[in-house]
XYZ file of C-alpha atoms in Angstrom:
681
model
C 21.886 24.956 23.079
C 22.113 28.588 21.793
C 19.301 31.005 22.739
C 17.850 33.827 20.681
C 14.942 36.234 21.631
C 12.158 36.175 19.107
C 9.802 39.225 19.806
C 11.337 39.058 23.344
C 10.605 35.386 23.857
C 13.744 33.344 24.486
C 14.013 30.363 22.079
C 16.423 27.539 21.991
C 17.721 26.462 18.595
C 20.152 23.943 17.070
C 23.383 25.366 15.620
C 23.360 25.991 11.918
C 19.654 27.205 11.938
C 18.527 30.219 10.030
C 16.848 33.268 11.733
C 13.695 32.173 9.733
C 13.834 28.615 11.303
C 14.335 30.021 14.772
C 11.295 32.399 14.399
C 9.088 29.655 13.327
C 10.230 27.418 16.226
C 9.144 30.436 18.377
C 5.634 30.173 16.702
C 5.906 33.331 14.467
C 4.964 32.890 10.806
C 7.188 34.353 8.405
C 5.911 35.012 4.764
C 8.108 33.604 2.131
C 8.016 32.715 -1.630
C 11.418 31.454 -2.622
C 12.362 29.655 0.720
C 11.441 25.884 0.856
C 12.661 23.494 3.504
C 13.769 20.820 0.960
C 15.523 23.071 -1.477
C 18.743 25.129 -1.275
C 18.401 28.761 -0.131
C 18.039 31.440 -2.765
C 17.160 34.421 -0.924
C 15.782 36.361 -3.920
C 12.048 37.140 -3.068
C 12.820 39.165 0.128
C 9.514 38.638 1.480
C 10.845 37.134 4.701
C 12.495 40.342 5.983
C 12.964 40.738 9.690
C 14.858 43.102 12.123
C 17.799 41.675 13.899
C 19.908 43.024 16.622
C 22.845 43.329 16.884
C 23.123 44.103 13.092
C 22.643 47.011 10.828
C 19.460 49.076 11.262
C 17.799 47.750 8.149
C 15.580 44.759 7.201
C 17.352 41.405 6.547
C 16.315 38.338 4.839
C 15.770 35.781 7.550
C 15.955 32.803 5.187
C 19.681 33.248 4.393
C 20.771 34.815 7.744
C 22.357 32.451 10.200
C 20.962 32.578 13.738
C 23.434 33.243 16.422
C 23.526 32.867 20.437
C 22.096 36.138 22.036
C 20.428 37.590 18.901
C 17.176 39.436 19.140
C 14.877 38.949 16.154
C 11.946 41.154 15.615
C 9.160 40.055 12.997
C 6.351 42.679 13.841
C 8.072 45.996 13.968
C 6.857 49.077 11.836
C 10.303 48.734 9.910
C 9.426 45.053 9.012
C 5.886 45.839 8.215
C 6.875 48.625 5.790
C 9.512 46.546 4.280
C 7.252 43.496 3.565
C 4.611 45.782 2.103
C 7.227 47.319 -0.181
C 8.261 43.960 -1.402
C 4.737 42.991 -2.017
C 4.205 46.042 -3.993
C 7.152 45.331 -6.206
C 5.869 41.808 -6.802
C 2.558 42.971 -7.762
C 3.905 45.641 -10.330
C 4.042 43.242 -13.298
C 1.616 40.461 -11.961
C -1.385 40.167 -14.183
C -5.016 40.598 -12.732
C -6.241 37.063 -13.812
C -7.049 35.518 -10.474
C -10.622 34.854 -11.725
C -9.270 32.468 -14.420
C -6.171 31.052 -12.677
C -6.039 27.562 -11.779
C -4.053 28.505 -8.603
C -6.818 30.623 -7.331
C -8.059 29.639 -3.946
C -4.676 28.093 -2.973
C -2.263 30.698 -4.189
C 0.627 31.888 -1.715
C 0.491 35.348 -3.566
C -3.185 35.755 -2.793
C -2.890 34.935 0.679
C 0.159 37.089 1.387
C -1.103 39.941 -0.552
C -4.145 39.955 1.903
C -1.735 40.316 4.816
C 0.849 42.660 3.386
C -0.579 44.368 0.357
C -1.279 48.004 0.058
C -4.594 49.292 -0.982
C -3.179 50.931 -4.039
C -0.219 50.930 -6.258
C 2.286 53.878 -7.041
C 3.188 52.535 -10.455
C 1.398 53.476 -13.721
C 3.773 51.908 -16.302
C 2.434 48.978 -18.344
C 2.950 45.564 -17.143
C 5.540 43.521 -18.688
C 4.493 40.319 -20.884
C 6.521 37.098 -21.049
C 6.297 34.471 -23.756
C 4.728 31.098 -22.740
C 7.090 28.079 -22.717
C 6.350 24.608 -23.686
C 7.621 22.318 -20.718
C 5.746 19.163 -21.792
C 2.381 17.458 -21.194
C 2.473 18.033 -17.364
C 3.112 21.742 -16.982
C 1.149 24.564 -18.309
C 3.056 27.910 -18.179
C 1.735 31.534 -17.678
C 5.113 33.227 -17.330
C 3.853 36.630 -17.127
C 2.727 35.647 -13.585
C 6.178 34.353 -12.587
C 8.031 36.255 -9.634
C 11.416 34.553 -10.301
C 11.509 32.680 -6.927
C 13.472 29.887 -8.699
C 11.744 26.996 -6.716
C 11.104 25.186 -9.935
C 14.776 25.582 -11.159
C 16.091 24.371 -7.788
C 13.816 21.414 -7.561
C 14.561 20.227 -11.134
C 18.275 20.497 -10.609
C 18.675 19.329 -7.137
C 16.004 16.796 -6.513
C 15.015 15.620 -9.852
C 18.473 15.799 -11.272
C 17.742 17.200 -14.697
C 18.998 20.686 -15.476
C 16.260 21.429 -17.871
C 14.913 24.592 -16.285
C 16.893 27.933 -15.645
C 16.834 31.558 -15.369
C 18.075 33.784 -18.301
C 18.732 37.523 -18.545
C 18.720 40.106 -15.850
C 16.605 42.809 -14.307
C 13.239 43.365 -15.996
C 14.244 40.904 -18.707
C 14.713 37.885 -16.295
C 12.615 34.839 -17.085
C 12.471 31.138 -16.233
C 12.764 29.003 -19.376
C 13.706 25.512 -20.489
C 16.903 25.191 -22.481
C 16.564 24.951 -26.158
C 12.794 24.814 -25.853
C 12.833 21.168 -24.783
C 10.319 19.293 -22.677
C 11.214 18.491 -19.076
C 12.654 14.996 -19.220
C 11.783 14.110 -15.657
C 9.303 11.599 -14.097
C 8.952 14.032 -11.224
C 8.143 17.155 -13.229
C 4.636 17.539 -11.579
C 6.135 18.651 -8.432
C 7.187 22.087 -9.874
C 3.393 22.975 -10.226
C 2.922 22.265 -6.454
C 6.053 24.452 -5.551
C 5.249 27.251 -7.666
C 3.595 29.940 -5.317
C 1.975 32.157 -7.798
C 0.321 30.147 -10.834
C 2.937 30.595 -13.378
C 3.341 26.700 -13.437
C 0.049 24.894 -13.296
C -1.074 21.344 -14.019
C -1.681 21.138 -17.717
C -3.775 17.909 -17.559
C -6.311 19.494 -15.154
C -6.317 23.071 -16.700
C -9.671 24.556 -16.089
C -11.373 21.350 -14.818
C -12.141 22.509 -11.379
C -12.013 25.020 -8.487
C -10.321 23.867 -5.240
C -13.245 24.632 -3.150
C -15.640 22.351 -5.264
C -13.462 19.249 -4.425
C -13.993 16.463 -1.757
C -10.703 15.619 -0.343
C -9.872 12.008 0.775
C -6.463 10.976 2.296
C -5.469 7.607 0.966
C -2.532 5.538 -0.572
C -0.900 5.512 -4.011
C -0.702 2.094 -5.774
C 1.045 3.008 -8.954
C 4.361 1.464 -7.528
C 5.259 -0.350 -4.476
C 6.379 2.605 -2.381
C 2.982 3.279 -1.128
C 3.253 7.114 -1.391
C 0.861 9.031 0.750
C -1.696 10.915 -1.463
C -4.842 13.025 -1.289
C -7.468 12.211 -3.952
C -9.664 15.309 -4.704
C -12.987 14.354 -6.279
C -16.069 16.197 -7.605
C -19.207 13.993 -7.595
C -18.213 10.653 -8.911
C -15.037 11.692 -10.744
C -11.550 11.783 -9.432
C -10.191 15.269 -10.522
C -6.669 15.279 -9.154
C -4.190 13.533 -6.962
C -1.609 15.501 -4.692
C 0.992 14.274 -2.321
C 0.694 14.232 1.445
C 3.810 14.602 3.630
C 5.236 11.372 4.812
C 8.864 11.709 5.709
C 9.342 8.031 5.767
C 8.159 7.252 2.321
C 7.591 10.014 -0.269
C 8.638 13.164 1.743
C 6.242 15.587 0.019
C 6.791 14.614 -3.553
C 5.029 12.443 -5.997
C 5.869 10.806 -9.386
C 4.134 11.934 -12.465
C 2.577 8.552 -13.080
C 0.961 8.535 -9.601
C -0.267 12.115 -10.072
C -1.595 12.160 -13.664
C -2.722 8.703 -14.345
C -6.152 9.514 -12.791
C -7.774 10.447 -16.192
C -7.419 6.520 -16.707
C -9.893 5.816 -14.085
C -12.753 7.011 -16.294
C -11.551 5.404 -19.491
C -11.985 1.792 -20.652
C -13.840 0.987 -17.421
C -15.816 -2.365 -16.901
C -19.187 -1.275 -15.422
C -21.336 -4.534 -15.952
C -20.627 -8.192 -16.003
C -20.206 -9.836 -19.333
C -20.442 -13.426 -20.328
C -19.085 -15.056 -23.655
C -21.752 -16.667 -25.751
C -21.291 -18.301 -29.177
C -17.785 -16.570 -29.110
C -19.003 -13.088 -28.422
C -19.323 -11.160 -25.079
C -22.719 -9.967 -24.128
C -23.922 -8.073 -21.016
C -25.204 -10.242 -18.064
C -26.875 -9.910 -14.777
C -24.594 -10.607 -11.757
C -26.524 -13.724 -10.845
C -26.033 -15.109 -14.412
C -22.361 -14.208 -14.511
C -21.461 -15.602 -11.022
C -23.573 -18.716 -11.854
C -21.642 -19.364 -15.107
C -18.378 -19.123 -13.139
C -19.633 -21.387 -10.187
C -20.797 -24.023 -12.620
C -17.590 -24.280 -14.184
C -15.572 -24.349 -10.810
C -17.873 -27.097 -9.488
C -17.491 -29.101 -12.553
C -13.518 -28.857 -12.463
C -11.225 -31.016 -10.287
C -9.505 -28.965 -7.407
C -6.252 -29.258 -9.188
C -7.542 -28.071 -12.499
C -8.574 -24.544 -11.194
C -6.309 -21.663 -10.253
C -6.014 -17.843 -9.563
C -3.433 -15.223 -10.429
C -3.530 -11.746 -8.488
C -2.682 -8.571 -10.137
C -0.409 -5.760 -9.269
C -3.034 -3.345 -7.955
C -4.903 -5.613 -5.658
C -5.787 -4.931 -2.149
C -4.963 -7.419 0.597
C -8.587 -8.168 1.285
C -9.467 -9.314 -2.113
C -6.287 -11.560 -2.192
C -7.155 -13.005 1.200
C -10.648 -13.825 0.129
C -9.430 -15.536 -3.155
C -6.837 -17.262 -1.308
C -9.271 -18.632 1.393
C -11.727 -19.782 -1.325
C -9.199 -21.526 -3.430
C -7.663 -23.281 -0.498
C -11.089 -24.300 0.743
C -11.716 -25.620 -2.770
C -8.708 -27.797 -2.482
C -6.703 -26.047 -5.140
C -2.876 -25.013 -4.582
C -2.758 -23.099 -7.859
C -2.382 -19.588 -6.676
C 0.127 -16.957 -7.414
C 0.672 -13.161 -7.130
C 4.001 -13.051 -8.823
C 2.962 -12.062 -12.337
C 6.665 -11.411 -13.286
C 7.873 -14.830 -11.886
C 10.261 -13.544 -9.484
C 11.852 -16.108 -7.252
C 10.450 -14.856 -4.035
C 7.890 -16.024 -1.348
C 9.745 -19.025 0.279
C 11.859 -17.956 3.252
C 11.915 -15.244 5.966
C 9.773 -12.242 5.288
C 12.968 -10.165 5.167
C 13.946 -11.917 1.835
C 11.245 -10.040 -0.047
C 11.375 -6.648 1.694
C 13.319 -3.350 1.212
C 14.968 -3.920 4.800
C 16.996 -0.894 5.135
C 13.650 1.229 4.748
C 13.081 3.949 2.227
C 14.405 6.641 4.575
C 17.135 4.472 5.947
C 18.699 3.896 2.564
C 20.059 7.518 2.602
C 22.382 6.241 5.399
C 24.100 3.771 3.072
C 27.548 4.626 1.871
C 27.905 1.962 -0.740
C 24.998 0.759 -2.867
C 25.051 -2.086 -5.479
C 21.896 -2.017 -7.867
C 21.257 -5.406 -9.524
C 18.791 -5.682 -12.324
C 16.807 -2.648 -11.277
C 16.435 0.872 -12.665
C 15.056 2.834 -9.706
C 14.420 5.992 -11.753
C 11.800 3.941 -13.879
C 10.509 1.737 -11.152
C 10.490 3.958 -8.138
C 11.265 7.506 -8.985
C 11.043 8.697 -5.342
C 13.526 6.085 -4.219
C 15.819 7.237 -6.981
C 15.653 10.951 -5.635
C 16.641 9.623 -2.121
C 19.596 7.916 -3.734
C 20.488 11.039 -5.467
C 20.079 13.215 -2.374
C 22.406 10.781 -0.477
C 24.932 11.047 -3.419
C 24.803 14.827 -3.378
C 25.728 14.619 0.384
C 28.840 13.017 -0.777
C 28.559 9.840 1.176
C 27.227 7.386 -1.171
C 28.933 5.280 -3.982
C 26.834 3.446 -6.584
C 27.572 0.461 -8.672
C 25.200 -1.129 -11.210
C 24.840 -4.498 -12.640
C 22.202 -4.393 -15.386
C 21.355 -1.687 -17.989
C 23.481 1.304 -18.425
C 20.772 4.176 -17.969
C 20.715 7.702 -16.791
C 19.944 7.568 -12.943
C 20.786 11.291 -12.414
C 23.826 10.596 -10.525
C 27.090 8.880 -11.356
C 27.689 5.186 -10.687
C 30.197 2.423 -11.763
C 28.772 0.040 -14.400
C 30.200 -3.298 -13.529
C 28.343 -5.277 -16.328
C 25.041 -6.290 -17.737
C 23.935 -9.557 -16.118
C 24.540 -12.837 -14.502
C 28.137 -13.350 -15.757
C 29.202 -10.135 -13.819
C 27.492 -11.279 -10.786
C 28.999 -14.713 -10.759
C 32.550 -13.116 -11.164
C 32.095 -9.726 -9.404
C 34.995 -7.301 -9.964
C 37.308 -7.051 -6.904
C 36.875 -3.272 -6.795
C 33.137 -3.622 -6.345
C 33.536 -6.294 -3.690
C 35.988 -4.117 -1.874
C 33.660 -1.151 -2.048
C 30.976 -3.023 -0.262
C 33.172 -4.624 2.323
C 34.821 -1.339 3.164
C 31.647 0.588 3.686
C 30.245 0.993 7.092
C 26.720 0.437 5.916
C 26.602 -1.347 2.572
C 23.550 -2.023 0.746
C 22.301 -4.389 -2.120
C 19.057 -3.324 -4.170
C 17.787 -6.015 -6.272
C 14.811 -5.736 -8.623
C 12.517 -8.185 -10.359
C 14.709 -8.008 -13.444
C 17.299 -10.088 -11.788
C 14.948 -12.534 -9.910
C 12.598 -13.425 -12.760
C 13.610 -15.920 -15.312
C 14.813 -19.525 -15.248
C 17.824 -18.635 -13.033
C 16.038 -16.232 -10.725
C 16.394 -18.603 -7.704
C 20.176 -19.079 -8.272
C 20.523 -15.269 -8.691
C 18.805 -14.792 -5.409
C 21.069 -17.316 -3.752
C 24.281 -15.646 -5.214
C 23.048 -12.273 -3.926
C 22.591 -13.680 -0.716
C 25.970 -15.204 -0.527
C 27.615 -11.812 -1.471
C 25.467 -9.963 1.217
C 26.902 -12.338 3.818
C 30.479 -12.079 2.509
C 30.565 -8.232 2.468
C 28.554 -7.720 5.691
C 25.463 -6.265 4.326
C 23.623 -7.434 7.331
C 25.018 -6.266 10.840
C 23.768 -5.224 14.134
C 21.301 -2.376 13.638
C 21.452 -2.479 9.857
C 20.016 -4.540 7.209
C 21.057 -3.498 3.764
C 19.643 -6.386 1.905
C 16.845 -4.772 -0.183
C 14.272 -6.118 -2.629
C 12.632 -3.328 -4.632
C 9.195 -4.641 -5.571
C 7.459 -3.120 -8.489
C 3.734 -4.050 -7.492
C 1.762 -2.430 -4.752
C 0.206 -5.916 -4.037
C 3.186 -7.946 -3.976
C 4.534 -7.771 -0.442
C 0.954 -8.250 0.965
C 0.507 -11.285 -1.401
C 3.821 -12.847 -0.252
C 3.155 -11.969 3.450
C -0.198 -14.062 3.353
C 1.200 -16.823 1.229
C -0.365 -16.123 -2.216
C 2.093 -18.298 -3.786
C 1.627 -21.967 -5.156
C 0.963 -24.457 -2.322
C 2.582 -27.869 -2.154
C 2.289 -29.300 -5.806
C 0.747 -26.097 -7.077
C 1.498 -24.359 -10.449
C 2.964 -20.843 -10.583
C 1.837 -18.244 -13.120
C 3.796 -19.755 -16.037
C 2.532 -23.302 -15.209
C -1.070 -21.918 -14.991
C -0.950 -20.291 -18.477
C 0.194 -23.359 -20.270
C -2.266 -24.768 -22.601
C -4.125 -27.646 -21.050
C -2.812 -26.972 -17.559
C -6.264 -25.778 -16.088
C -9.901 -25.942 -16.844
C -10.747 -22.713 -14.891
C -8.449 -19.577 -14.433
C -9.487 -16.606 -12.328
C -7.409 -13.440 -13.174
C -7.802 -11.141 -10.175
C -6.826 -7.902 -11.708
C -3.971 -9.671 -13.501
C -3.147 -7.553 -16.621
C 0.593 -8.016 -16.911
C 0.350 -11.508 -18.256
C -0.739 -12.836 -21.671
C -3.710 -15.274 -20.846
C -4.509 -15.945 -24.539
C -2.211 -19.000 -24.549
C -4.363 -20.783 -21.842
C -7.205 -22.900 -23.057
C -8.915 -22.711 -19.643
C -12.385 -21.014 -18.900
C -11.141 -17.564 -18.105
C -12.660 -15.425 -15.555
C -11.535 -11.783 -15.221
C -12.242 -9.711 -12.217
C -11.071 -6.151 -12.559
C -11.785 -2.493 -13.223
C -10.486 -1.962 -16.757
C -10.806 -3.553 -20.155
C -7.206 -4.318 -20.413
C -5.084 -7.409 -21.267
C -6.670 -9.812 -18.638
C -10.128 -8.994 -20.017
C -9.224 -9.819 -23.615
C -10.313 -13.195 -24.380
C -12.165 -13.653 -20.997
C -15.073 -15.955 -21.083
C -16.730 -14.165 -17.978
C -15.999 -10.477 -17.106
C -16.621 -9.392 -13.444
C -16.290 -5.669 -12.952
C -14.423 -4.587 -9.908
C -13.435 -1.402 -8.247
C -10.394 0.700 -8.827
C -8.122 1.549 -5.935
C -9.936 5.049 -5.467
C -13.163 3.337 -5.267
C -12.630 0.938 -2.389
C -10.999 0.856 1.228
C -8.182 -1.492 1.492
C -4.884 -2.528 2.947
C -1.640 -2.270 1.020
C 1.809 -3.331 2.172
C 4.601 -1.357 0.723
C 8.068 -2.560 -0.450
C 9.534 -2.037 2.881
C 6.859 -4.007 4.726
C 4.690 -1.006 5.906
C 1.086 -1.743 6.023
C -1.128 1.114 5.112
C -4.800 1.736 4.764
C -6.387 3.105 1.600
C -9.787 4.884 1.798
C -12.578 5.117 -0.782
C -12.800 8.362 -2.543
C -15.591 7.708 -5.045
C -18.015 4.819 -5.474
C -17.375 2.124 -8.126
C -18.568 2.734 -11.600
C -22.124 1.397 -12.729
C -22.731 -2.090 -11.624
C -19.004 -2.567 -10.391
C -18.456 -3.862 -6.825
C -15.550 -4.249 -4.392
C -13.547 -7.196 -5.361
C -13.612 -9.080 -1.971
C -17.458 -8.769 -2.097
C -17.602 -10.447 -5.647
C -15.262 -13.319 -4.252
C -17.565 -13.644 -1.127
C -20.621 -13.981 -3.343
C -18.992 -16.401 -5.635
C -17.964 -18.549 -2.466
C -21.662 -19.108 -1.670
C -22.482 -20.358 -5.171
C -19.771 -22.955 -5.228
C -20.614 -24.398 -1.671
C -17.627 -23.031 0.069
C -19.030 -19.913 1.926
C -16.317 -17.725 3.319
C -16.722 -17.107 7.023
C -17.054 -13.289 6.741
C -20.020 -10.987 5.636
C -18.340 -7.562 6.147
C -15.048 -5.872 5.299
C -14.496 -5.643 8.977
C -14.859 -9.393 9.534
C -12.681 -10.110 6.577
C -9.886 -7.795 8.043
C -10.310 -9.528 11.525
C -9.702 -12.850 9.761
C -6.676 -11.490 7.799
C -5.198 -10.102 10.897
C -5.879 -13.197 12.894
C -4.256 -15.438 10.323
C -1.382 -12.865 9.536
C -0.688 -10.637 12.552
C 1.492 -8.458 10.215
C -1.493 -6.883 8.661
C -2.694 -5.593 12.194
C 0.216 -3.216 12.528
C -1.012 -0.193 10.522
C 1.777 2.206 9.621
C 4.312 0.381 11.749
C 7.749 -0.183 10.341
C 9.656 -2.842 12.154
C 13.253 -2.311 13.048
C 15.985 -3.965 10.744
C 15.898 -7.666 11.480
C 18.843 -9.966 10.969
C 18.691 -13.078 8.969
C 20.860 -15.461 6.999
C 20.786 -14.443 3.347
C 22.976 -17.167 2.130
C 20.214 -19.624 2.441
C 17.950 -17.863 0.023
C 17.048 -19.123 -3.378
C 18.816 -22.268 -4.842
C 22.474 -23.017 -5.293
C 23.385 -23.459 -9.063
C 24.592 -21.981 -12.203
C 23.465 -18.308 -12.766
C 23.406 -18.808 -16.435
C 24.251 -15.836 -18.834
C 21.118 -13.879 -18.737
C 21.177 -9.996 -19.106
C 19.506 -8.199 -16.206
C 16.859 -5.894 -17.770
C 14.504 -3.761 -15.593
C 11.054 -5.271 -15.188
C 9.527 -1.965 -16.043
C 10.192 -1.088 -19.592
C 7.819 1.778 -19.983
C 6.943 3.322 -16.540
C 4.098 5.362 -17.968
C 2.197 2.324 -19.205
C 2.749 -0.355 -16.420
C -0.565 -1.052 -15.356
C -4.245 -0.842 -16.641
C -5.140 2.398 -15.319
C -1.985 4.052 -16.754
C -2.648 2.482 -20.057
C -6.047 3.845 -20.168
C -4.631 7.475 -19.429
C -4.324 9.949 -22.382
C -1.614 11.873 -20.326
C 0.354 8.632 -19.823
C 0.146 7.982 -23.419
C 1.532 11.388 -24.256
C 4.400 11.071 -21.654
C 5.109 7.688 -23.150
C 5.504 8.897 -26.649
C 7.839 11.782 -25.515
C 9.925 9.716 -23.198
C 13.691 9.407 -23.817
C 14.293 5.775 -24.103
C 17.148 4.296 -21.953
C 20.415 4.355 -23.612
C 24.029 3.049 -22.738
C 25.891 5.875 -20.837
C 29.580 6.278 -20.099
C 28.748 6.082 -16.424
C 31.415 6.781 -14.131
């Protein structure tokens, strides 16, 4: 490996590294504003100046200078110090003195670096320039007078998000960042530019003037707005969640976060269920816990085992689903299901419902077939990874389903089952010729009357074109619900002779129906005694005969399994609202009243039981290597029908009860550009 000296210390580096990267490998901190590890190099802030020999006797921008064998790099010479102070002085010429009111105050790169490199006075007496504010949408508040033209926002929106909605216009003192034609930023990743902005020119509009960073208690946990399991940090003040920020996890979300995961937190306070309710004479009235649980227990004890059932929702933790499953199996009921969308999954090897190539590994695929899935709406960060692989020029993409804007070109093969049954030869050849082909299927293809047949056809195609090979498993199911893989792993599906979701909701099918946070189904058609256990007054609570207030995902510790099969542990950031309790504890209390007391009294004991029955849950943050299996045995053989594959997520901003309670999500939904047919390549 080549070697360079950094302040006299020999440092090995990989070919292609820049001087900045070599210096940081040697342990030297280089100040910067425009440079970011995941964006292209701009070299326009000039804060990262260093002295390099051999080379001209002047400071050079280390972020854009390739390192070479035998170089001598100096980061602390008088020349470098004077140059950096000069750059900082120029940056502060026009920067307003509004740190006391700036939302970035306390976590601002400009503040931090001005402490290290700022002068104690300025040699400029001219008036500061002012720049008109821009309207960039509901997620971004602009103070463009603060902007230092680092262009991080421009590069992120263009390169990562794939929407060229932000750019720089004019030159010199007139240069400014703006949106084209004064339009809102049409991206589900727009909030990331606020994190990237180093000076407070772009800040989070939904949280404007709500908090100071030093007031917040920070909790590292897991996001449940989609099935990726993005790593997040929840910042709370008192009992209120103030904001959600991404944590770095290279295997899942890198350091980005979708707008829904970030800004839906205002829905944690709205439409909350904070006390039990019991329906009496057709009207709901507040009740005590003893009264509400007693009413539910009486109905369950009076009903035959085959006349009670439970449906688990999309945001449930594994512990609450395990407690519910154990209770209903102890009662003799086989009517349990966690598949609100009716997807034909849950029977077969575990790999049949996982994203087997892994979220990071999909970047290695060179040919991808998307079937009944819109990753931009269902998993924006996965879509960003697909775009990144396409930008590198090593991935071809084909789509069976809706023609939508995915931010990268693709071949649109057809709309649904007919196309899959007679796949064009060009698409089949594309997959067969690829070194690492992949199929990504969503619930839009696997739900419906012919879901099992579609799954079987996809399995046969996967076997035919070699999607599964030594060291590579490209058969991927993209789940849309954070709870889905965990539910399937523990067998929260109908037992022998049991009813699925559609069967349980039919009139006359059940006497008692427990909706465990199930808000994506319409229970009003069922004439059963309906019990809703959840956190929000959403669809599941409408028409319920008893409402048991549960905890939201920020209010309880819990295990979640993401779409690639990685078990992750969420932590409590705040306590449940009012009289609400953790979901598993409510089910445990109910079990004692119906005469089937569950064998655990604490969360730790419940987890021990869960991990003993299903060892997968004991491997926290572990991702198994791609496992081979025979995909042709999945589903059922038969006619695929003529259904059209439509994404299971029609409005990504209103896809769960927390998001539907959020004012920010309502605004984003109203401004959303609806999917439209494209002339995709």
